[in-house]
Amino acid sequence: MASVKEELILLYEYQTLEKQSKILEASLNNHMALKELGKLKREMSEEKSFIDSKRERFLFLDKELKKVEKKINEFTDEIRQFEERIYGGEVTTIKELNALKDKQELLQDRTKKSEESAIEMMEEIEILSKEIEKSQEIIDTIKKEYSEKRLKTCQELGKIKEELESIEVRKTKLENTISPELLNIYKRIKKNKPNPVAPVIENSTCGGCMTELSIMIADEVMRSEKIVYCEHCGRILVKQ
């Protein structure tokens, strides 16, 4: 059976492991790289949304352009037919000739407007193509950075998890070594007091509440013959 002094040393070690475990868990949950990965993921999502909207507009314009080009071809055919009738000797009256010329001019005007519309569409399609290409390059760059950072982060988090597992094994071993009574006292105090639960005394002062201890209490701690509590905060006192 371990002496009180030995048990307090083990308890202090157990407390140190708990502190290390808490730090590692915080590091695991609040790893800076996780925030950076989240930021990259959001940037990639925003860029994809941008590309999707541009592609949707691109497809719409491409479809409309085909319609306009079809109309232009139809107008051109009709204009040619009017020219054949006007100059082919088919028309015999001035009235009919003027009517055909009016229709021809109307079609020529429609053709011109359609061609202008087609040019505007083609210019916008070209701009969209460049924007989509640029956005895709940005996404590819972000993807590469994300993959590299994710791999590195997984490796770092893996090491932290390994350390945590190692600490848990050591804690379990200590839990099986320290007397249940002392461990229960430690856990009960821990519920009401912030760390350290088992502080070391320095210059006759409690390392938990930082209050000076009486000579009698300090002497009892130094002898390590029994479990001694701080007369002010109730923490378990450990010899330095």
Short mmCIF file of N, CA, C and O in Angstrom, two decimals, residues 170-220:
data_model
loop_
_atom_site.label_atom_id
_atom_site.label_comp_id
_atom_site.label_asym_id
_atom_site.label_seq_id
_atom_site.Cartn_x
_atom_site.Cartn_y
_atom_site.Cartn_z
N ARG A 170 -2.28 6.79 -19.32
CA ARG A 170 -1.55 7.09 -18.07
C ARG A 170 -2.50 7.48 -16.95
O ARG A 170 -2.30 7.12 -15.79
N LYS A 171 -3.55 8.24 -17.30
CA LYS A 171 -4.55 8.64 -16.29
C LYS A 171 -5.27 7.43 -15.72
O LYS A 171 -5.48 7.32 -14.50
N THR A 172 -5.66 6.52 -16.62
CA THR A 172 -6.35 5.29 -16.19
C THR A 172 -5.46 4.47 -15.26
O THR A 172 -5.94 3.93 -14.24
N LYS A 173 -4.19 4.41 -15.60
CA LYS A 173 -3.23 3.66 -14.77
C LYS A 173 -3.12 4.29 -13.38
O LYS A 173 -3.11 3.59 -12.36
N LEU A 174 -3.09 5.62 -13.35
CA LEU A 174 -3.01 6.33 -12.06
C LEU A 174 -4.30 6.17 -11.26
O LEU A 174 -4.27 6.03 -10.04
N GLU A 175 -5.43 6.21 -11.96
CA GLU A 175 -6.73 6.03 -11.29
C GLU A 175 -6.81 4.67 -10.60
O GLU A 175 -7.45 4.53 -9.55
N ASN A 176 -6.16 3.69 -11.20
CA ASN A 176 -6.15 2.35 -10.62
C ASN A 176 -5.10 2.20 -9.51
O ASN A 176 -5.08 1.20 -8.80
N THR A 177 -4.23 3.22 -9.41
CA THR A 177 -3.17 3.17 -8.40
C THR A 177 -3.51 4.02 -7.17
O THR A 177 -3.28 3.60 -6.03
N ILE A 178 -4.06 5.20 -7.44
CA ILE A 178 -4.44 6.09 -6.34
C ILE A 178 -5.64 5.50 -5.60
O ILE A 178 -6.54 4.94 -6.22
N SER A 179 -5.66 5.67 -4.30
CA SER A 179 -6.77 5.10 -3.51
C SER A 179 -8.09 5.76 -3.93
O SER A 179 -8.12 6.96 -4.18
N PRO A 180 -9.17 4.98 -3.99
CA PRO A 180 -10.47 5.51 -4.39
C PRO A 180 -10.91 6.68 -3.51
O PRO A 180 -11.53 7.63 -3.98
N GLU A 181 -10.58 6.60 -2.20
CA GLU A 181 -10.97 7.66 -1.26
C GLU A 181 -10.35 8.99 -1.66
O GLU A 181 -11.05 10.01 -1.75
N LEU A 182 -9.03 8.98 -1.92
CA LEU A 182 -8.34 10.22 -2.29
C LEU A 182 -8.82 10.73 -3.64
O LEU A 182 -9.01 11.94 -3.83
N LEU A 183 -9.05 9.82 -4.57
CA LEU A 183 -9.52 10.21 -5.90
C LEU A 183 -10.90 10.83 -5.84
O LEU A 183 -11.20 11.82 -6.54
N ASN A 184 -11.76 10.28 -4.98
CA ASN A 184 -13.12 10.82 -4.81
C ASN A 184 -13.08 12.21 -4.18
O ASN A 184 -13.86 13.10 -4.57
N ILE A 185 -12.17 12.39 -3.21
CA ILE A 185 -12.01 13.71 -2.58
C ILE A 185 -11.57 14.73 -3.63
O ILE A 185 -12.08 15.84 -3.71
N TYR A 186 -10.59 14.32 -4.44
CA TYR A 186 -10.06 15.18 -5.50
C TYR A 186 -11.18 15.60 -6.46
O TYR A 186 -11.32 16.78 -6.80
N LYS A 187 -11.98 14.63 -6.89
CA LYS A 187 -13.05 14.91 -7.86
C LYS A 187 -14.15 15.77 -7.24
O LYS A 187 -14.76 16.60 -7.93
N ARG A 188 -14.40 15.57 -5.94
CA ARG A 188 -15.43 16.37 -5.27
C ARG A 188 -15.00 17.84 -5.17
O ARG A 188 -15.78 18.75 -5.44
N ILE A 189 -13.74 18.05 -4.80
CA ILE A 189 -13.22 19.42 -4.70
C ILE A 189 -13.19 20.08 -6.08
O ILE A 189 -13.49 21.27 -6.23
N LYS A 190 -12.85 19.29 -7.09
CA LYS A 190 -12.73 19.80 -8.47
C LYS A 190 -14.05 20.38 -8.97
O LYS A 190 -14.06 21.33 -9.78
N LYS A 191 -15.18 19.85 -8.50
CA LYS A 191 -16.49 20.34 -8.93
C LYS A 191 -16.73 21.78 -8.49
O LYS A 191 -17.45 22.54 -9.15
N ASN A 192 -16.13 22.14 -7.36
CA ASN A 192 -16.38 23.46 -6.78
C ASN A 192 -15.20 24.43 -6.88
O ASN A 192 -15.38 25.64 -6.69
N LYS A 193 -14.02 23.89 -7.16
CA LYS A 193 -12.84 24.74 -7.21
C LYS A 193 -12.16 24.65 -8.57
O LYS A 193 -12.00 23.56 -9.11
N PRO A 194 -11.71 25.78 -9.10
CA PRO A 194 -10.94 25.73 -10.35
C PRO A 194 -9.56 25.15 -10.09
O PRO A 194 -9.09 25.13 -8.95
N ASN A 195 -8.92 24.68 -11.13
CA ASN A 195 -7.57 24.13 -10.99
C ASN A 195 -6.60 25.20 -10.48
O ASN A 195 -6.76 26.37 -10.79
N PRO A 196 -5.58 24.78 -9.69
CA PRO A 196 -5.31 23.40 -9.30
C PRO A 196 -6.13 22.97 -8.09
O PRO A 196 -6.38 23.76 -7.20
N VAL A 197 -6.54 21.70 -8.10
CA VAL A 197 -7.28 21.14 -6.96
C VAL A 197 -6.29 20.73 -5.87
O VAL A 197 -6.57 20.85 -4.69
N ALA A 198 -5.11 20.26 -6.32
CA ALA A 198 -4.05 19.86 -5.39
C ALA A 198 -2.82 20.73 -5.65
O ALA A 198 -1.88 20.31 -6.32
N PRO A 199 -2.82 21.97 -5.14
CA PRO A 199 -1.70 22.87 -5.41
C PRO A 199 -0.48 22.59 -4.54
O PRO A 199 -0.60 22.05 -3.44
N VAL A 200 0.66 22.98 -5.04
CA VAL A 200 1.91 22.90 -4.28
C VAL A 200 2.01 24.15 -3.41
O VAL A 200 1.63 25.24 -3.84
N ILE A 201 2.51 23.99 -2.19
CA ILE A 201 2.69 25.18 -1.34
C ILE A 201 4.09 25.74 -1.58
O ILE A 201 5.06 25.00 -1.74
N GLU A 202 4.14 27.06 -1.66
CA GLU A 202 5.42 27.76 -1.83
C GLU A 202 5.49 28.89 -0.81
O GLU A 202 4.56 29.69 -0.72
N ASN A 203 6.58 28.92 -0.04
CA ASN A 203 6.77 29.94 1.00
C ASN A 203 5.57 30.00 1.94
O ASN A 203 5.05 31.08 2.23
N SER A 204 5.12 28.79 2.32
CA SER A 204 3.98 28.66 3.25
C SER A 204 2.70 29.30 2.71
O SER A 204 1.84 29.76 3.47
N THR A 205 2.57 29.32 1.38
CA THR A 205 1.38 29.89 0.74
C THR A 205 0.69 28.84 -0.13
O THR A 205 1.36 28.09 -0.85
N CYS A 206 -0.64 28.78 -0.05
CA CYS A 206 -1.41 27.84 -0.88
C CYS A 206 -1.31 28.26 -2.34
O CYS A 206 -1.58 29.43 -2.68
N GLY A 207 -0.94 27.31 -3.20
CA GLY A 207 -0.80 27.61 -4.63
C GLY A 207 -2.13 27.72 -5.34
O GLY A 207 -2.18 28.04 -6.52
N GLY A 208 -3.23 27.47 -4.61
CA GLY A 208 -4.57 27.57 -5.21
C GLY A 208 -5.20 28.92 -4.97
O GLY A 208 -5.54 29.64 -5.91
N CYS A 209 -5.35 29.30 -3.69
CA CYS A 209 -5.99 30.59 -3.36
C CYS A 209 -4.97 31.68 -3.07
O CYS A 209 -5.34 32.83 -2.84
N MET A 210 -3.68 31.29 -3.07
CA MET A 210 -2.57 32.23 -2.86
C MET A 210 -2.64 32.93 -1.51
O MET A 210 -2.25 34.09 -1.36
N THR A 211 -3.15 32.19 -0.51
CA THR A 211 -3.25 32.74 0.85
C THR A 211 -2.20 32.07 1.74
O THR A 211 -1.94 30.88 1.62
N GLU A 212 -1.64 32.85 2.63
CA GLU A 212 -0.60 32.32 3.53
C GLU A 212 -1.21 31.32 4.51
O GLU A 212 -2.30 31.54 5.06
N LEU A 213 -0.50 30.21 4.69
CA LEU A 213 -0.98 29.16 5.59
C LEU A 213 -0.42 29.35 7.00
O LEU A 213 0.63 29.97 7.19
N SER A 214 -1.14 28.78 7.94
CA SER A 214 -0.63 28.83 9.32
C SER A 214 0.60 27.95 9.43
O SER A 214 0.80 27.03 8.63
N ILE A 215 1.42 28.20 10.40
CA ILE A 215 2.65 27.43 10.60
C ILE A 215 2.32 25.97 10.81
O ILE A 215 3.00 25.07 10.28
N MET A 216 1.25 25.68 11.55
CA MET A 216 0.87 24.29 11.84
C MET A 216 0.49 23.54 10.56
O MET A 216 0.95 22.42 10.33
N ILE A 217 -0.32 24.15 9.71
CA ILE A 217 -0.75 23.52 8.45
C ILE A 217 0.44 23.32 7.54
O ILE A 217 0.62 22.25 6.94
N ALA A 218 1.28 24.33 7.42
CA ALA A 218 2.45 24.23 6.56
C ALA A 218 3.37 23.11 7.03
O ALA A 218 3.94 22.37 6.21
N ASP A 219 3.49 22.99 8.34
CA ASP A 219 4.35 21.94 8.90
C ASP A 219 3.78 20.55 8.60
O ASP A 219 4.53 19.62 8.28
N GLU A 220 2.46 20.42 8.69
CA GLU A 220 1.81 19.13 8.42
C GLU A 220 2.00 18.73 6.94
O GLU A 220 2.19 17.55 6.63
#
